[in-house]
């Protein structure tokens, strides 16, 4: 998705988090003992299973709820989730793939210019917050689309939102604001 | 059975066998079984073990003692150079010359390193003594070649050979040390240029096929004489060989474990190599791992069950072992999540023990309560949490997954079907992203058919 300028900004999706349910109780011990590439965390009450093909890590609870992280696209997340369910099915559980939902998408984007954070914060007073002692980035929350943009002085930004579309929209929205507060040349 | 020079793994295993057998003796007698049965068992056991890691034992023998002890008659005193030249072994990597110490009184002897590559030229008039004590007198110059079953290890082993002599002889005795990676400790007392004759010299030589030795013509034995000290420092360790030095210096191994990972291991203290049939080594591993007393009890039971089965005597023992442990394990009630609501899909195997009843009772009670609500719960939860179309979507989605055999087959199915196993305890297992670090202790590794015993092991792997 481009900004209003002519240049194209590369929005790179780094992480997609999704949850789904298998609609049946899972015996974590069985999964831990018989599954491939699993890490059992009895203190947390979950099993981590890592898949290679869509590179994802899934946290599996005994209730049948599964959180799938590490995918690079929404489709990847779905594919990974289904594969995971398939693995569980092969382990002997009567799984039913249901309630798949992408919960969070994290993307990074790099502006071709540096940003003066203080100016940026001042211009966008209530929506942006900047606490340099806590975190070196200014946080810009877009409430109506529920996206959060973190702006770094180097010009890199990270965007998190409930889905990829939201993220793209957020970048578009924030670009002009950043453009205003840019520092002369990108270092 | 315990030769002086068996490797530590062999020693360990043999001592375990000894312990077990000895502790069984009384029980056997109590049961009314003859002692002979126990001895039979022992022999069978040792035979199987020897067979599976027989090479290791032999190799250890050869490593620690020479293949050849060349004994020259006194008349050879003047032919130093000649003899030296003729005994020069055309090794591919090393050329060792063995100067003969010649006193008129004593018969010169020295040992050939086992690491030499054949063929070896032996001059006439020399008496050869193999590690097992056989003496061969060579009447004609012979060339000893290695049996075709010779192992590739030998040619790759590099080593230094020091010839210790009673009186220093300035002639050609230089042993060119060709060390690729000098190991931690050289025999401190023997630098390259000085000679020492230790009173009881240990001849430590990397393994050679002992079987290849009796190639020289069979001849009546000549009288043995003093052994000249030939001391070889620990050979350099190549990747797969892991020769064990007599002093048991720490060795560096580098190996590939599972296909996708690089494993670097550093093994200190007890370790050695042997060849084992993998299954057999598992047996031994089990024995190692289980408490010996437990194993004894089970052995007793097994004996009672199958007294006549000499052949598989060890197996029922171990079978029982394994079964017992498995049952124990499966009795543990899973306590995470809503207790024990796994319905029918996972059955608790094995007999329940009293301790577990409490947990089970609770689980069952809860199950009974929730059974009616269980299915409807699921539906209501899912429909409430998601949008309205979810029910339809569910119906659509369920089917593809269930019928979708093409949804996914495991990409790398038999990753675990490897013969290289480590059975041990862990100190610490750590992971960062996809980098794993292992701190292991007290274990046995079966790698490439050989057994390595360690008290500490450190490893790294990438997933």
Coordinates of N, CA and C in Angstrom, one line a residue, chain B residues 120-207:
Chain B
X120 N 53.9 -54.1 6.0 CA 55.1 -53.9 6.9 C 56.1 -54.9 6.5
X121 N 57.3 -54.4 6.4 CA 58.3 -55.3 6.0 C 59.1 -55.7 7.2
X122 N 59.2 -57.0 7.3 CA 59.9 -57.5 8.5 C 61.1 -58.3 8.0
X123 N 62.2 -57.9 8.6 CA 63.4 -58.6 8.1 C 63.5 -60.0 8.7
X124 N 64.4 -60.8 8.1 CA 64.6 -62.2 8.6 C 65.2 -62.2 10.0
X125 N 65.0 -63.3 10.6 CA 65.6 -63.5 11.9 C 64.9 -62.8 13.0
X126 N 63.8 -62.2 12.7 CA 63.1 -61.4 13.7 C 62.0 -62.3 14.3
X127 N 61.8 -62.1 15.6 CA 60.7 -62.8 16.2 C 59.6 -61.8 16.5
X128 N 58.5 -62.2 16.0 CA 57.3 -61.3 16.3 C 56.5 -61.8 17.4
X129 N 56.0 -61.0 18.2 CA 55.1 -61.4 19.2 C 53.8 -60.5 19.1
X130 N 52.7 -61.2 19.0 CA 51.5 -60.4 18.9 C 51.0 -60.1 20.3
X131 N 50.1 -59.2 20.3 CA 49.5 -58.8 21.6 C 49.0 -59.9 22.4
X132 N 48.6 -60.9 21.8 CA 48.0 -62.0 22.5 C 49.1 -62.9 23.0
X133 N 50.3 -62.6 22.7 CA 51.4 -63.4 23.2 C 52.0 -64.5 22.3
X134 N 51.4 -64.6 21.2 CA 51.9 -65.5 20.2 C 53.2 -65.0 19.7
X135 N 54.1 -66.0 19.5 CA 55.4 -65.6 19.0 C 55.7 -66.2 17.7
X136 N 56.1 -65.4 16.8 CA 56.4 -65.9 15.5 C 57.9 -65.6 15.2
X137 N 58.6 -66.6 14.8 CA 60.0 -66.3 14.4 C 60.0 -66.2 12.9
X138 N 60.6 -65.1 12.4 CA 60.6 -64.9 11.0 C 61.9 -65.4 10.4
X139 N 61.8 -66.4 9.6 CA 63.1 -66.9 9.1 C 63.5 -66.2 7.8
X140 N 62.5 -65.8 7.1 CA 62.7 -65.1 5.8 C 62.1 -63.7 5.9
X141 N 62.6 -62.8 5.2 CA 62.0 -61.5 5.2 C 60.6 -61.6 4.7
X142 N 59.7 -61.0 5.5 CA 58.3 -61.1 5.1 C 57.7 -59.7 5.0
X143 N 56.7 -59.7 4.4 CA 55.9 -58.5 4.3 C 54.5 -58.8 5.0
X144 N 54.2 -58.0 5.9 CA 52.9 -58.2 6.6 C 51.9 -57.3 6.0
X145 N 50.9 -57.8 5.5 CA 49.9 -56.9 5.0 C 48.6 -57.0 5.9
X146 N 47.8 -56.1 5.8 CA 46.7 -56.0 6.6 C 45.6 -56.8 6.0
X147 N 44.8 -57.4 6.9 CA 43.7 -58.2 6.4 C 42.7 -57.2 5.7
X148 N 42.0 -57.7 4.8 CA 41.0 -56.8 4.1 C 40.0 -56.2 5.0
X149 N 39.8 -56.8 6.1 CA 38.8 -56.3 7.1 C 39.3 -55.1 7.8
X150 N 40.5 -54.7 7.4 CA 41.1 -53.6 8.1 C 40.3 -52.3 8.1
X151 N 40.4 -51.6 9.2 CA 39.5 -50.5 9.3 C 40.1 -49.2 8.8
X152 N 39.3 -48.4 8.2 CA 39.9 -47.2 7.7 C 40.5 -46.2 8.7
X153 N 40.1 -46.5 9.9 CA 40.6 -45.7 11.0 C 42.1 -45.6 11.0
X154 N 42.6 -46.7 10.7 CA 44.1 -46.8 11.0 C 44.9 -45.9 10.2
X155 N 44.5 -45.8 8.9 CA 45.3 -45.0 8.1 C 45.2 -43.5 8.4
X156 N 44.1 -43.2 9.1 CA 43.8 -41.8 9.3 C 44.4 -41.4 10.6
X157 N 44.7 -42.3 11.4 CA 45.2 -41.9 12.7 C 46.6 -41.4 12.6
X158 N 46.8 -40.3 13.2 CA 48.1 -39.7 13.3 C 48.6 -40.0 14.6
X159 N 49.8 -40.2 14.7 CA 50.3 -40.3 16.1 C 51.8 -40.1 16.2
X160 N 52.2 -39.9 17.3 CA 53.6 -39.8 17.6 C 54.0 -41.1 18.3
X161 N 55.1 -41.5 17.9 CA 55.7 -42.7 18.6 C 57.0 -42.3 19.1
X162 N 57.1 -42.6 20.3 CA 58.4 -42.3 21.0 C 59.0 -43.7 21.3
X163 N 60.2 -43.7 21.0 CA 60.9 -45.0 21.3 C 61.7 -44.8 22.5
X164 N 61.4 -45.5 23.5 CA 62.2 -45.4 24.7 C 63.2 -46.4 24.8
X165 N 64.4 -46.1 25.1 CA 65.4 -47.0 25.1 C 66.3 -47.0 26.4
X166 N 66.9 -48.0 26.6 CA 67.7 -48.1 27.8 C 68.9 -47.1 27.7
X167 N 69.5 -47.2 26.5 CA 70.6 -46.3 26.3 C 70.3 -45.5 25.1
X168 N 70.6 -44.2 25.2 CA 70.2 -43.4 24.1 C 71.1 -43.8 22.9
X169 N 70.4 -43.8 21.8 CA 71.2 -44.1 20.6 C 71.0 -42.9 19.6
X170 N 72.0 -42.4 19.2 CA 71.8 -41.1 18.4 C 71.3 -41.4 17.0
X171 N 71.3 -42.6 16.6 CA 71.0 -42.8 15.2 C 69.5 -42.5 14.9
X172 N 69.2 -42.8 13.7 CA 67.9 -42.3 13.2 C 66.8 -42.8 14.0
X173 N 66.3 -42.1 14.8 CA 65.1 -42.5 15.5 C 64.0 -41.4 15.4
X174 N 64.4 -40.4 14.7 CA 63.4 -39.3 14.7 C 62.0 -39.8 14.3
X175 N 61.2 -39.4 15.1 CA 59.8 -39.7 14.8 C 59.1 -38.4 14.4
X176 N 58.8 -38.3 13.3 CA 58.2 -37.0 12.9 C 56.8 -36.9 13.4
X177 N 56.6 -36.1 14.3 CA 55.3 -35.9 14.8 C 54.5 -35.2 13.8
X178 N 53.4 -35.8 13.4 CA 52.6 -35.1 12.5 C 51.2 -35.0 13.2
X179 N 51.1 -34.0 13.9 CA 49.9 -33.8 14.6 C 49.1 -32.7 14.0
X180 N 47.9 -33.0 13.7 CA 47.0 -32.0 13.2 C 46.5 -31.1 14.3
X181 N 46.0 -31.8 15.3 CA 45.5 -31.0 16.4 C 46.1 -31.6 17.7
X182 N 47.1 -31.1 18.1 CA 47.7 -31.6 19.3 C 46.7 -31.6 20.5
X183 N 46.6 -32.7 21.1 CA 45.6 -32.9 22.2 C 46.1 -32.2 23.4
X184 N 45.2 -32.2 24.4 CA 45.5 -31.4 25.5 C 46.8 -31.6 26.2
X185 N 47.0 -32.9 26.5 CA 48.2 -33.2 27.3 C 49.1 -34.1 26.5
X186 N 50.3 -33.7 26.3 CA 51.3 -34.7 25.8 C 51.9 -35.4 27.0
X187 N 52.4 -36.6 26.8 CA 53.0 -37.2 27.9 C 54.2 -36.3 28.3
X188 N 54.0 -35.8 29.4 CA 54.9 -34.6 29.8 C 56.3 -35.0 29.8
X189 N 56.6 -36.2 30.1 CA 58.0 -36.5 30.3 C 58.8 -36.9 29.1
X190 N 58.1 -36.9 28.0 CA 58.8 -37.4 26.8 C 58.8 -36.3 25.7
X191 N 59.6 -35.4 25.8 CA 59.7 -34.5 24.6 C 60.3 -35.3 23.4
X192 N 60.3 -34.6 22.3 CA 60.6 -35.4 21.1 C 62.1 -35.8 21.1
X193 N 62.9 -35.1 21.7 CA 64.3 -35.4 21.5 C 64.9 -36.2 22.6
X194 N 64.2 -36.4 23.7 CA 64.8 -37.1 24.7 C 64.2 -38.5 24.8
X195 N 64.9 -39.3 25.4 CA 64.5 -40.7 25.5 C 64.4 -41.1 26.9
X196 N 63.4 -41.9 27.2 CA 63.3 -42.4 28.5 C 62.8 -43.9 28.4
X197 N 63.3 -44.6 29.3 CA 62.8 -46.0 29.4 C 62.0 -46.1 30.7
X198 N 60.8 -46.1 30.7 CA 60.1 -46.3 31.9 C 60.2 -47.7 32.4
X199 N 60.2 -47.9 33.6 CA 60.4 -49.3 34.1 C 59.4 -50.3 33.5
X200 N 58.1 -49.9 33.6 CA 57.1 -50.7 33.0 C 56.5 -49.9 31.9
X201 N 57.0 -50.1 30.8 CA 56.5 -49.2 29.7 C 55.2 -49.6 29.2
X202 N 54.4 -48.7 29.1 CA 53.1 -49.0 28.5 C 53.2 -48.7 27.0
X203 N 52.8 -49.6 26.3 CA 52.8 -49.3 24.9 C 51.4 -49.0 24.5
X204 N 51.3 -47.8 24.1 CA 49.9 -47.4 23.7 C 49.9 -47.0 22.2
X205 N 49.1 -47.8 21.6 CA 49.1 -47.7 20.2 C 47.7 -47.7 19.7
X206 N 47.4 -46.9 18.8 CA 46.0 -46.9 18.3 C 45.8 -48.3 17.6
X207 N 44.5 -48.5 17.5 CA 44.2 -49.9 17.2 C 44.6 -50.3 15.8

